[in-house]
Coordinates of C-alpha atoms in Angstrom, one line a residue:
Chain A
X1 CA 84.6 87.1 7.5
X2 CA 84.1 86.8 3.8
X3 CA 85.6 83.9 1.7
X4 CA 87.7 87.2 0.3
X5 CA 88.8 88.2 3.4
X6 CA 92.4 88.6 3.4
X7 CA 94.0 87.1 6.7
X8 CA 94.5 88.5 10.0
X9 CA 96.2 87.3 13.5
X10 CA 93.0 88.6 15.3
X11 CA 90.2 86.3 13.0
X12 CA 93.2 83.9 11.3
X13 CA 91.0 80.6 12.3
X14 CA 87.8 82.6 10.8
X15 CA 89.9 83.6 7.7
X16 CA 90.7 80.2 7.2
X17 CA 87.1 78.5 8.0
X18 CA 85.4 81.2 5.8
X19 CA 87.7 79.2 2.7
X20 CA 85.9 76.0 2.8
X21 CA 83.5 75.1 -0.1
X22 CA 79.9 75.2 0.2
X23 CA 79.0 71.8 -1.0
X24 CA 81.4 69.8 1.2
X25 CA 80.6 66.9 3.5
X26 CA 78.9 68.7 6.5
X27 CA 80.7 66.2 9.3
X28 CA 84.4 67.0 7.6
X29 CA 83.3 70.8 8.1
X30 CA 81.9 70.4 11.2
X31 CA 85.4 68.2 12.1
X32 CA 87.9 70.6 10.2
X33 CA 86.3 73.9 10.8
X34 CA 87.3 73.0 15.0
X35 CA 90.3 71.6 14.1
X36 CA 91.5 74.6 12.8
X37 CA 90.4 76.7 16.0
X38 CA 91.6 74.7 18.1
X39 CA 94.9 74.8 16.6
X40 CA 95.2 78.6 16.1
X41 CA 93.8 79.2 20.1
X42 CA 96.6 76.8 21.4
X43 CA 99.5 79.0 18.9
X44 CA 98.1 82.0 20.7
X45 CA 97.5 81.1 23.8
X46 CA 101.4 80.4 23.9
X47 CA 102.5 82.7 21.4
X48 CA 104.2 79.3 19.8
X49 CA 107.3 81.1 18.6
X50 CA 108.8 80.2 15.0
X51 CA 111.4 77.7 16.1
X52 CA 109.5 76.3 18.0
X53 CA 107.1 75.7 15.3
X54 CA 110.2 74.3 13.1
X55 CA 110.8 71.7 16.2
X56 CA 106.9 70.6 15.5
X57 CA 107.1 70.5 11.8
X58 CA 110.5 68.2 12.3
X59 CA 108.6 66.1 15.6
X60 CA 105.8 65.6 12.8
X61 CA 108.1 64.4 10.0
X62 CA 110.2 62.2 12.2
X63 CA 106.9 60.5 13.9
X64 CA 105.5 59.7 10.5
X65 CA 108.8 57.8 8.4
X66 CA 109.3 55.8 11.1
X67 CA 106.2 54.1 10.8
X68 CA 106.1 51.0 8.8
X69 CA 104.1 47.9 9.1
X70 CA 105.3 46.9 12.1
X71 CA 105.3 50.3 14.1
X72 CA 102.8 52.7 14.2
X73 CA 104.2 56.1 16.0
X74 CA 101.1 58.2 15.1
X75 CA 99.2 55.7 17.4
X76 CA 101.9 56.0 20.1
X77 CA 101.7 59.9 20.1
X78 CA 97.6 59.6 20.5
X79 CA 98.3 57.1 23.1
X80 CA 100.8 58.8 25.3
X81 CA 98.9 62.1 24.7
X82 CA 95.7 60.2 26.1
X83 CA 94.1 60.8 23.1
X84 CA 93.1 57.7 22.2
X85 CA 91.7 56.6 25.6
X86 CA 89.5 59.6 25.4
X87 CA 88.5 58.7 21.6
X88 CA 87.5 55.5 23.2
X89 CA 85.5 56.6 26.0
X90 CA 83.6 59.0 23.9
X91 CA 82.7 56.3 21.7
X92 CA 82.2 54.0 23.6
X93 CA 80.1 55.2 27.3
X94 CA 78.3 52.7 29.0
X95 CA 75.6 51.8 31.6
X96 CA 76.9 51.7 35.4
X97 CA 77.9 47.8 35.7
X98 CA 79.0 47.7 32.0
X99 CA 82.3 46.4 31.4
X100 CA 84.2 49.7 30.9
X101 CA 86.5 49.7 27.5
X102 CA 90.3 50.9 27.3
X103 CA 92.4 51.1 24.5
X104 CA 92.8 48.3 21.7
X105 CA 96.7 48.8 21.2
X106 CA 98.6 47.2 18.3
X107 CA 99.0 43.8 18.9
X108 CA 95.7 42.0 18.4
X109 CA 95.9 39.1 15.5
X110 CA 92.9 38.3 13.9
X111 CA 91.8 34.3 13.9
X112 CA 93.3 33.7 17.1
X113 CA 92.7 30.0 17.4
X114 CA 89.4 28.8 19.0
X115 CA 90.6 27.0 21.9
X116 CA 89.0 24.5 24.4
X117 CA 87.8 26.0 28.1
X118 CA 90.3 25.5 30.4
X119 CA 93.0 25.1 27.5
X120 CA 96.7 26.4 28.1
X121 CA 97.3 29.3 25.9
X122 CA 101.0 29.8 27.1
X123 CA 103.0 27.7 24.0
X124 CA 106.5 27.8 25.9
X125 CA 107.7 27.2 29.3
X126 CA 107.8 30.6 30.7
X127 CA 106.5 32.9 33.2
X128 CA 104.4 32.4 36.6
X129 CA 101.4 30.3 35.6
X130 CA 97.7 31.7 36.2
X131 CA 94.6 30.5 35.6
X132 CA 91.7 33.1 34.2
X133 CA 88.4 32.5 34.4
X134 CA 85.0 34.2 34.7
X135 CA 81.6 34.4 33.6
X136 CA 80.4 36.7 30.3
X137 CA 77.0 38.1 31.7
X138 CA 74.3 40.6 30.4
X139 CA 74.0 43.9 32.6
X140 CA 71.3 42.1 34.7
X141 CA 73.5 39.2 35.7
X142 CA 72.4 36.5 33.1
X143 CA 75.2 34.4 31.5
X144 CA 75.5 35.0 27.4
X145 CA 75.8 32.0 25.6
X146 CA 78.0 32.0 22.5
X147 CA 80.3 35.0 23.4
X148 CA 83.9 35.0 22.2
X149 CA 86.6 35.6 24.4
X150 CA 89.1 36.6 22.3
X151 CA 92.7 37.3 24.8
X152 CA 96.3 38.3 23.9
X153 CA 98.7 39.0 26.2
X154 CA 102.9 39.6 25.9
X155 CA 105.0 36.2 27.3
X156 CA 106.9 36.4 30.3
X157 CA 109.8 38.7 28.7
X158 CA 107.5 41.5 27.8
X159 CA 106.9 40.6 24.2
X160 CA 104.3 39.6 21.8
X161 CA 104.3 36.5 19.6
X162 CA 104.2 39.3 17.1
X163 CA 107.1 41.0 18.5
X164 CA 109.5 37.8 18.2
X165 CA 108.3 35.8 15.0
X166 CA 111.5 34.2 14.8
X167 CA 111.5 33.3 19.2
X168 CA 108.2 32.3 20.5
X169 CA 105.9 29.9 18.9
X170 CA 102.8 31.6 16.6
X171 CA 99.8 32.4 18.5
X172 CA 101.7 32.1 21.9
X173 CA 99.6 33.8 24.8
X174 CA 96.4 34.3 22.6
X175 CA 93.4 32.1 21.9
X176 CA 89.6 32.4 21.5
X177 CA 87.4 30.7 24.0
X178 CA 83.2 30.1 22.7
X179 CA 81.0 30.2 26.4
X180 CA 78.4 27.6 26.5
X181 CA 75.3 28.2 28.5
X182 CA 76.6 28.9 31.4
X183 CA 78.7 32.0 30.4
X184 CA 81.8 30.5 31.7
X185 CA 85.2 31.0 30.4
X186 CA 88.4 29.4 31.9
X187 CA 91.9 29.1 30.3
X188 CA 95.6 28.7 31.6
X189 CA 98.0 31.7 30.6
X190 CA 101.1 33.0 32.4
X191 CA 100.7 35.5 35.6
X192 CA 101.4 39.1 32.9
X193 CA 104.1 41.1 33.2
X194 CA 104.9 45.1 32.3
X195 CA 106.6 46.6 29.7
X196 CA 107.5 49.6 27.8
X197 CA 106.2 51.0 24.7
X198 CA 108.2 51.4 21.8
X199 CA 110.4 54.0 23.4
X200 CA 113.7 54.4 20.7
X201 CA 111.7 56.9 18.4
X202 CA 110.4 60.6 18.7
X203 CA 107.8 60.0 21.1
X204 CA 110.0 57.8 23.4
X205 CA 112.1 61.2 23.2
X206 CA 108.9 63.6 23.7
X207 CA 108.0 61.2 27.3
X208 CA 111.9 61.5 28.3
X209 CA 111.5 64.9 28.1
X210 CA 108.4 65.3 29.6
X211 CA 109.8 63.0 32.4
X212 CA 107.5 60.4 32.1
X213 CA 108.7 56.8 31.6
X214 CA 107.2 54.3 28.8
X215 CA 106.3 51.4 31.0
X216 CA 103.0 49.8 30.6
X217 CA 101.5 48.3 33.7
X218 CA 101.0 44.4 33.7
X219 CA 97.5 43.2 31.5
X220 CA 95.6 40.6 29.6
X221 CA 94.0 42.3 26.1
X222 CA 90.4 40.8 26.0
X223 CA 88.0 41.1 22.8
X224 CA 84.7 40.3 24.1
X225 CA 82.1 39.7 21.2
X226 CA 78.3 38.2 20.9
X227 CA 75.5 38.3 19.0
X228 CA 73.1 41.2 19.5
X229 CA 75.9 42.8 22.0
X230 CA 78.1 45.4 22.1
X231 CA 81.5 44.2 21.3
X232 CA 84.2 45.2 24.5
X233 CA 87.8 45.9 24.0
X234 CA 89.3 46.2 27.5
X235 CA 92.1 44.9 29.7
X236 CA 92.8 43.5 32.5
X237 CA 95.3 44.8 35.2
X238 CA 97.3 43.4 37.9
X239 CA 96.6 45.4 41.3
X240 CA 100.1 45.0 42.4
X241 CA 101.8 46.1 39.5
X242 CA 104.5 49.5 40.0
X243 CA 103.5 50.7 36.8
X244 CA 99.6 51.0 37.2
X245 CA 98.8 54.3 38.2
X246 CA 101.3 56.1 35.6
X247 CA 100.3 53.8 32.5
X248 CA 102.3 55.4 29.6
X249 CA 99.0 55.5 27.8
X250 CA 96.3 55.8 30.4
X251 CA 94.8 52.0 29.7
X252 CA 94.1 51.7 33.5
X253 CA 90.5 52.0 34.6
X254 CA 89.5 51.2 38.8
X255 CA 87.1 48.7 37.3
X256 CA 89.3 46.8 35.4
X257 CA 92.0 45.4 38.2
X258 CA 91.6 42.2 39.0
X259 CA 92.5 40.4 42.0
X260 CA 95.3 37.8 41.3
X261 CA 95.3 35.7 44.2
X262 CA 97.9 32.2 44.4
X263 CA 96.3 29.4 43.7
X264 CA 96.8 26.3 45.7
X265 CA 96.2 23.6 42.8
X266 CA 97.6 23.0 39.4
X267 CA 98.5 26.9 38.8
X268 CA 100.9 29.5 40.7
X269 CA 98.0 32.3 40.6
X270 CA 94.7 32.6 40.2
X271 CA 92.5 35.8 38.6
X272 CA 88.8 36.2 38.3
X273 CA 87.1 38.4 36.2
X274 CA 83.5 38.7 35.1
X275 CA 82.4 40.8 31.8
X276 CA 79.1 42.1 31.7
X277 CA 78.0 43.4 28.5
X278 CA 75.3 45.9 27.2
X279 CA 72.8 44.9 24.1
X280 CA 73.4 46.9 20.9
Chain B
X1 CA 94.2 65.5 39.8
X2 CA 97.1 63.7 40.9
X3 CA 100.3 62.1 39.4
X4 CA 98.4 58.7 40.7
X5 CA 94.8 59.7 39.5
X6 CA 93.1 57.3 36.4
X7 CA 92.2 58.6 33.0
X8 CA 88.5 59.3 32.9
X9 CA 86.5 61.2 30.0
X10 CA 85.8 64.5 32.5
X11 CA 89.2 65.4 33.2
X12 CA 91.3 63.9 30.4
X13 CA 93.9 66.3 29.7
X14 CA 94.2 67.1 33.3
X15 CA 95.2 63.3 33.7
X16 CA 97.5 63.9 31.1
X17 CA 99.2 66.8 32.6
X18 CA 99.2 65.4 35.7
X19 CA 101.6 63.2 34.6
X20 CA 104.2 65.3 33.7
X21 CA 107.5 65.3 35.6
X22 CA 108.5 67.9 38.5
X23 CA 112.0 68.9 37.2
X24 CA 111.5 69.2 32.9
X25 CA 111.9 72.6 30.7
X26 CA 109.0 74.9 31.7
X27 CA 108.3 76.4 28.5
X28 CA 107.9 72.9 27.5
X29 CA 105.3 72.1 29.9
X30 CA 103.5 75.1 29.1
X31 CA 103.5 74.0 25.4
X32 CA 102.5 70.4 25.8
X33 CA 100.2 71.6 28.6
X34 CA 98.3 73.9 26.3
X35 CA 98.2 71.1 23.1
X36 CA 96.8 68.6 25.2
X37 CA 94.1 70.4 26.6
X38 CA 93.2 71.7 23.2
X39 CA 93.5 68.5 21.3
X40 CA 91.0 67.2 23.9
X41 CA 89.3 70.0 24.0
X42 CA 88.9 69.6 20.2
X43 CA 87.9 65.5 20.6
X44 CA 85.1 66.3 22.9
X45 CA 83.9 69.2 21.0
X46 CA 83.0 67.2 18.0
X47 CA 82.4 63.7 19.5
X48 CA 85.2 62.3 17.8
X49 CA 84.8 58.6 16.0
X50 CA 86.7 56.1 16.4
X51 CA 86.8 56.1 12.4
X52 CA 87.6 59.4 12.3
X53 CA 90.5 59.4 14.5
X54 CA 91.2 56.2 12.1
X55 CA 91.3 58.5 9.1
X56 CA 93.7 60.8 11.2
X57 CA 96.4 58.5 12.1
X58 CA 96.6 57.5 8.6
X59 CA 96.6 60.8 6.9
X60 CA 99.3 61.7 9.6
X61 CA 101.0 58.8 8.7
X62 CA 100.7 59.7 4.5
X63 CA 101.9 62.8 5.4
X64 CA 105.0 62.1 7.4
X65 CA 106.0 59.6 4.4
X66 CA 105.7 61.7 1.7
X67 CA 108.1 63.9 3.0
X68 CA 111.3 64.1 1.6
X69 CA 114.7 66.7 1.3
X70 CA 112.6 67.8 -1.8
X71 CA 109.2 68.1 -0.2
X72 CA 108.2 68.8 2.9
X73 CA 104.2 67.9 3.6
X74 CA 103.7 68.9 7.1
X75 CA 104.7 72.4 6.4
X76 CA 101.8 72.7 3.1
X77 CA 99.7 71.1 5.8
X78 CA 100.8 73.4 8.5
X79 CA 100.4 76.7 5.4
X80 CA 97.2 75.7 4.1
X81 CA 95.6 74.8 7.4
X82 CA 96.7 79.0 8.2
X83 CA 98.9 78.1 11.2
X84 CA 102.1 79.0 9.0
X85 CA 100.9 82.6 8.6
X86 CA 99.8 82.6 12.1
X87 CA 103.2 81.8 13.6
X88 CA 104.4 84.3 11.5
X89 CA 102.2 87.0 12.6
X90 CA 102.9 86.4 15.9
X91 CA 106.5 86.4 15.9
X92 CA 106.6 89.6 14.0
X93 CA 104.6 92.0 15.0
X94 CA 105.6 95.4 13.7
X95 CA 104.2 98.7 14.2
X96 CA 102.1 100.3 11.6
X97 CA 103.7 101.8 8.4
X98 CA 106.8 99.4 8.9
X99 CA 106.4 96.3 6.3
X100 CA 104.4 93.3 7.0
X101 CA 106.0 89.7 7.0
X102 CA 104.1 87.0 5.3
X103 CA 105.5 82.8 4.2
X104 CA 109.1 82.3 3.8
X105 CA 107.8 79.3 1.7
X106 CA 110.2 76.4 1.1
X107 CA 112.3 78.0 -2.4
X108 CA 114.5 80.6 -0.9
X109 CA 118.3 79.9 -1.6
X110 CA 120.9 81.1 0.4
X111 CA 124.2 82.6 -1.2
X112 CA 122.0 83.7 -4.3
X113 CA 124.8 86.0 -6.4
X114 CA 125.1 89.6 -5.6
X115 CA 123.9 91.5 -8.6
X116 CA 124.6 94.9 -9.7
X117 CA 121.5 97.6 -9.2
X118 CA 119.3 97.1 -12.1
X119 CA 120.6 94.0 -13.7
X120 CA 118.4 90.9 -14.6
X121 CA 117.5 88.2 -12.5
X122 CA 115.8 86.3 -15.8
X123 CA 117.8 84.3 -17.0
X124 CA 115.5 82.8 -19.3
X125 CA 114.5 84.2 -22.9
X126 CA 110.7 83.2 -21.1
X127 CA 108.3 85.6 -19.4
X128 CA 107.1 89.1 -19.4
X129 CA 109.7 91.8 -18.7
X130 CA 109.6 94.2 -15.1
X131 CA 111.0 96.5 -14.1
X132 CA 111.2 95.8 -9.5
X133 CA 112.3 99.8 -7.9
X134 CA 111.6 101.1 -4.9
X135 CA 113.9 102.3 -2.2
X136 CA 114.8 100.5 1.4
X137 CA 113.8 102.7 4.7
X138 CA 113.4 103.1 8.1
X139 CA 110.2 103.8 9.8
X140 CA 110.9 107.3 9.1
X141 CA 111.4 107.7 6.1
X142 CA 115.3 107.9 5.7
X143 CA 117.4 105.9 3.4
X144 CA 119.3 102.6 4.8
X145 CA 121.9 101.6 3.2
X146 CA 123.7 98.3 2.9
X147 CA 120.9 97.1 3.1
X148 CA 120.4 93.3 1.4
X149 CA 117.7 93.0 -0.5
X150 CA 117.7 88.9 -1.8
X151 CA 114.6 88.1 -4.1
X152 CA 113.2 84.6 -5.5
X153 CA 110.7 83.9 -7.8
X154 CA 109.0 81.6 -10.0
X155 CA 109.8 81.7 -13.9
X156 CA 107.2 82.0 -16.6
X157 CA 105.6 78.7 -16.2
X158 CA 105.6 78.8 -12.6
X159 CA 108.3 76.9 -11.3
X160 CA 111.5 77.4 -9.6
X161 CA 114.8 76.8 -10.5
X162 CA 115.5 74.8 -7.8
X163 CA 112.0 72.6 -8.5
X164 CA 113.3 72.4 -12.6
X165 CA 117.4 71.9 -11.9
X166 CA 117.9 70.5 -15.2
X167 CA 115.6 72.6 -17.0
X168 CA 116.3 76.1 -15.7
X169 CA 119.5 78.0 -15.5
X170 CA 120.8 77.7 -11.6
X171 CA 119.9 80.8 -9.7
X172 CA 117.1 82.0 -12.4
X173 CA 114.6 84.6 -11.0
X174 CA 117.0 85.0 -7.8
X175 CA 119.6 87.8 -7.0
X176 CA 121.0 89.6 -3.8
X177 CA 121.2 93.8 -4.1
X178 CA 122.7 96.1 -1.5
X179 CA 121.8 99.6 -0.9
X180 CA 124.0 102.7 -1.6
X181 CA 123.1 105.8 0.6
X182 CA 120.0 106.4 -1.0
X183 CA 118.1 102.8 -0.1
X184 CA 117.5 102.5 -3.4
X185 CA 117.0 99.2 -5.5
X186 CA 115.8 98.3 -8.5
X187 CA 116.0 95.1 -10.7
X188 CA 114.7 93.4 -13.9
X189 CA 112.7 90.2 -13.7
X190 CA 109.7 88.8 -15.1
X191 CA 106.2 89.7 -14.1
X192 CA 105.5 86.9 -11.6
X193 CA 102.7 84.4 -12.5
X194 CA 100.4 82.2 -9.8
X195 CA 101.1 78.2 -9.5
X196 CA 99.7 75.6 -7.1
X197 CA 101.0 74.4 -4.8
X198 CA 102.4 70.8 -4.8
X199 CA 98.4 69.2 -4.2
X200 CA 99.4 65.4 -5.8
X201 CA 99.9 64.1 -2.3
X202 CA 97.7 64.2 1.5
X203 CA 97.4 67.9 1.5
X204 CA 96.1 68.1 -1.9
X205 CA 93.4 65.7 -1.0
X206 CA 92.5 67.5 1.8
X207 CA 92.0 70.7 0.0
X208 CA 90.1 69.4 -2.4
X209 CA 87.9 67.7 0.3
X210 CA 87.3 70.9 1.6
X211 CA 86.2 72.4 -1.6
X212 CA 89.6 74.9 -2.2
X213 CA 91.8 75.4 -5.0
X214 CA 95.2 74.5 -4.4
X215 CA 96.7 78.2 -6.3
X216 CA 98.9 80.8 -4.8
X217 CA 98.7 84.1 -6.2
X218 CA 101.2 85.9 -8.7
X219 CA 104.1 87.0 -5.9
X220 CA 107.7 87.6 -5.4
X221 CA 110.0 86.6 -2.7
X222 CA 111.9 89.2 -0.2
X223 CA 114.3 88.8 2.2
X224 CA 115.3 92.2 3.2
X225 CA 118.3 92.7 6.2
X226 CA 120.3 95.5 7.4
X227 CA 122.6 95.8 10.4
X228 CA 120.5 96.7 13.1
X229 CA 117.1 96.4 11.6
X230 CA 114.9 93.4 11.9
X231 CA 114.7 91.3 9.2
X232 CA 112.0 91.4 6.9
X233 CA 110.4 88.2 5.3
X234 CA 107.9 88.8 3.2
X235 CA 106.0 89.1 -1.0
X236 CA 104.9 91.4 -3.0
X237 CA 101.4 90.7 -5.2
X238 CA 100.1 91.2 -8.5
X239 CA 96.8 93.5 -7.3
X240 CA 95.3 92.0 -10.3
X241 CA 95.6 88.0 -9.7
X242 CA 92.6 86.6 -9.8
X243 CA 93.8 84.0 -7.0
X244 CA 94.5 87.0 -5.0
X245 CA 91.7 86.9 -2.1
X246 CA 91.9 82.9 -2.0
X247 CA 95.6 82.3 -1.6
X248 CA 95.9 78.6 -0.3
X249 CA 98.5 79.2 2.3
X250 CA 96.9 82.7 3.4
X251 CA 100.0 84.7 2.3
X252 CA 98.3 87.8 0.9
X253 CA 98.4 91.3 3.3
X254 CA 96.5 94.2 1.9
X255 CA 99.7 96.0 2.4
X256 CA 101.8 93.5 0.0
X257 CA 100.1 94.5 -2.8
X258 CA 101.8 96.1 -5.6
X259 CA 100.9 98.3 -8.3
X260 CA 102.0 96.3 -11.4
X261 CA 101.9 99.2 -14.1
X262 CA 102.6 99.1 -18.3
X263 CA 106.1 100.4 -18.9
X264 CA 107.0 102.4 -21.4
X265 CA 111.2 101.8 -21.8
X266 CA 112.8 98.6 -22.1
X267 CA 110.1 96.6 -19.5
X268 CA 106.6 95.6 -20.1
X269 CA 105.7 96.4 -16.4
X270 CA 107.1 98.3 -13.8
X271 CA 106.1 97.6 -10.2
X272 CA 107.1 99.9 -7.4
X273 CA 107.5 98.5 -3.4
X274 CA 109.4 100.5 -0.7
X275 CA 110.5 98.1 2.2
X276 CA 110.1 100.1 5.7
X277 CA 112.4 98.3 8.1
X278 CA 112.2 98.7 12.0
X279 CA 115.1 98.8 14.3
X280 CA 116.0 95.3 15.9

């Protein structure tokens, strides 16, 4: 296959490929060049017929002019495809013991505000009330001083503060938490509760015809950072909840269930979870 | 793999798939099957970054907006990534000596005017005259007649009508002839000329990322039908073009290439093309 090759069904990715310029970025070419195989092996291993292709080309459009910025349905489609949990495990593997990573999702805010240790970060008086706490630890067990613990988490009707400007207070269910010597982290939040994905756009339409519902298992969002540490984006997951082993976006890990136990004092429930983290 | 079983890196489109319902279209769940083990296949193969797949969502995203009843992004994307061509190739596979398909591209019109046998399709005081004959057959050789033959083209400066509505005359460069007994057609137009593709939005940036030119070309459009033949979708090329082995959207078939030859009556050029239909 020449750059003057003419194309042909039986070498149509080569024909394509041989096109690309020889003074290019090497990574795009390495990145594009499979891209393009990929795609033309999946057209023929299915013989994609013609309107079927028109369907894609109208999926496509549809996915992209509904975004704005407040919905991002590219991100949906990678999620519910499991494309971005394996984008994040590939970038992100870990030692045995590590906290494991899962995805980021859309609703993390920046400058959360810094928050005292055992502080409420439930701003209305909603939801089943749980208290969180934990130790941030190195992969050997010794408590990190100075980590952040940054959490976000939806209010007992399944929405963020984000979600509802004009409903719940700003900041509601989030904070960030600074551990002292001793690692610790504690803070008073609302037991979470499931809910669904975006679901009234095309990739709502693409799960309900794949039959698989939108619904997003019951979790905490935790941004974990320190100095001279690998910075961990994870959840974590309530081991009760109906939704949690058909997470519309494959967030769930084994590792990252917690136990949410009742609690006899002050609190309904009770969750402990520690994160260990790995030196960068 | 189970319906129940977590995501993990190893088996990530067969989590994925998994999670597919019991009771949805099969052809769909061969389709979605196969894209999500390639697009994993595809992540893996290349390590993907997490700024990568960054880059991704948001080109999607450009894409998808840029799209409008006068431009459709997705399909340049879908043409100059080869996967138009491809689709086409598989869905119409012809036996040899029978005339090849290539792009319907986005400029055919339907209901173009029926035109007498060798009246003008220029209706423009612009270009260089040609004279289009040839005759329409089937695979044998024989005449068909009633057969439509329904050509589009671009005008002198490489637009058409439909892109330059208040510039050119409606329904310049386009016509509809139908066969008498002896297949024959013939028409006057312009000698076509090549013109890029629109390359001001994503696509063009990718192109020119890749180190390609954005140019199709000198061609003409065909849509060729006849009662109980299969209909033909295809060009004809200027052998001379000097964009002819590095068409951006692929379109160009050895086959498709026409003679374009000085005339010595009334035309500049004469180019001759039979069309060889197959029985539907």
């Amino acid at each position: 296959m020449t750059k003057e090759s003419y194309f042909t069904e039986e070498d149509s990715a080569e024909a394509v490929n041989a096109r690309m310029g020889d003074n290019i970025n090497p990574r795009l070419a390495e990145v594009m060049s499979s891209l393009v195989r990929h795609l033309h092996a999946f057209a023929k291993d299915i013989d994609l017929r013609q309107e079927e292709w028109d369907l894609a080309i109208e999926f496509l459009t549809r996915t992209g002019q509904i975004c704005s910025p407040e919905r991002q349905e590219f991100i949906l489609l990678s999620d519910t495809l499991g494309v971005s949990m394996l984008v994040d495990a590939i970038n992100n593997r870990r030692p045995s013991g590590a906290t494991e990573n899962t995805v980021f999702g859309p609703f993390h805010v920046a400058e959360a505000p810094i928050r005292a240790m055992g502080d409420s970060i439930n701003l209305e008086s909603k939801g089943e009330s749980c208290l969180f706490e934990g130790r941030v630890v190195d992969i050997d067990g010794n408590p990190i001083q100075g980590a952040t613990v940054d959490v976000w988490s939806d209010n007992a009707d399944g929405y963020y503060d984000v979600q509802q400007p004009d409903i719940q207070p700003k900041f509601n269910n989030r904070g960030r938490f600074i551990t002292e010597a001793d690692g610790i982290y504690s803070f008073v939040g609302i037991k979470p509760v499931a809910y669904p994905i975006p679901d009234d756009g095309p990739v709502g339409k693409m799960l309900s015809a794949l039959g698989r519902h939108p619904n997003r298992p019951a979790h905490l969002h935790f941004l974990i950072t320190a100095p001279g540490y690998e910075k961990i984006v994870t959840h974590i997951f309530d081991g009760e909840d109906k939704w949690l082993s058909s997470d519309a976006v494959f967030g769930v890990k084994e590792s990252l269930i917690a136990p949410f136990e009742p609690n006899t004092e002050k609190t309904q429930w009770r969750a402990s979870f520690d994160f260990v983290m790995v030196k960068s």
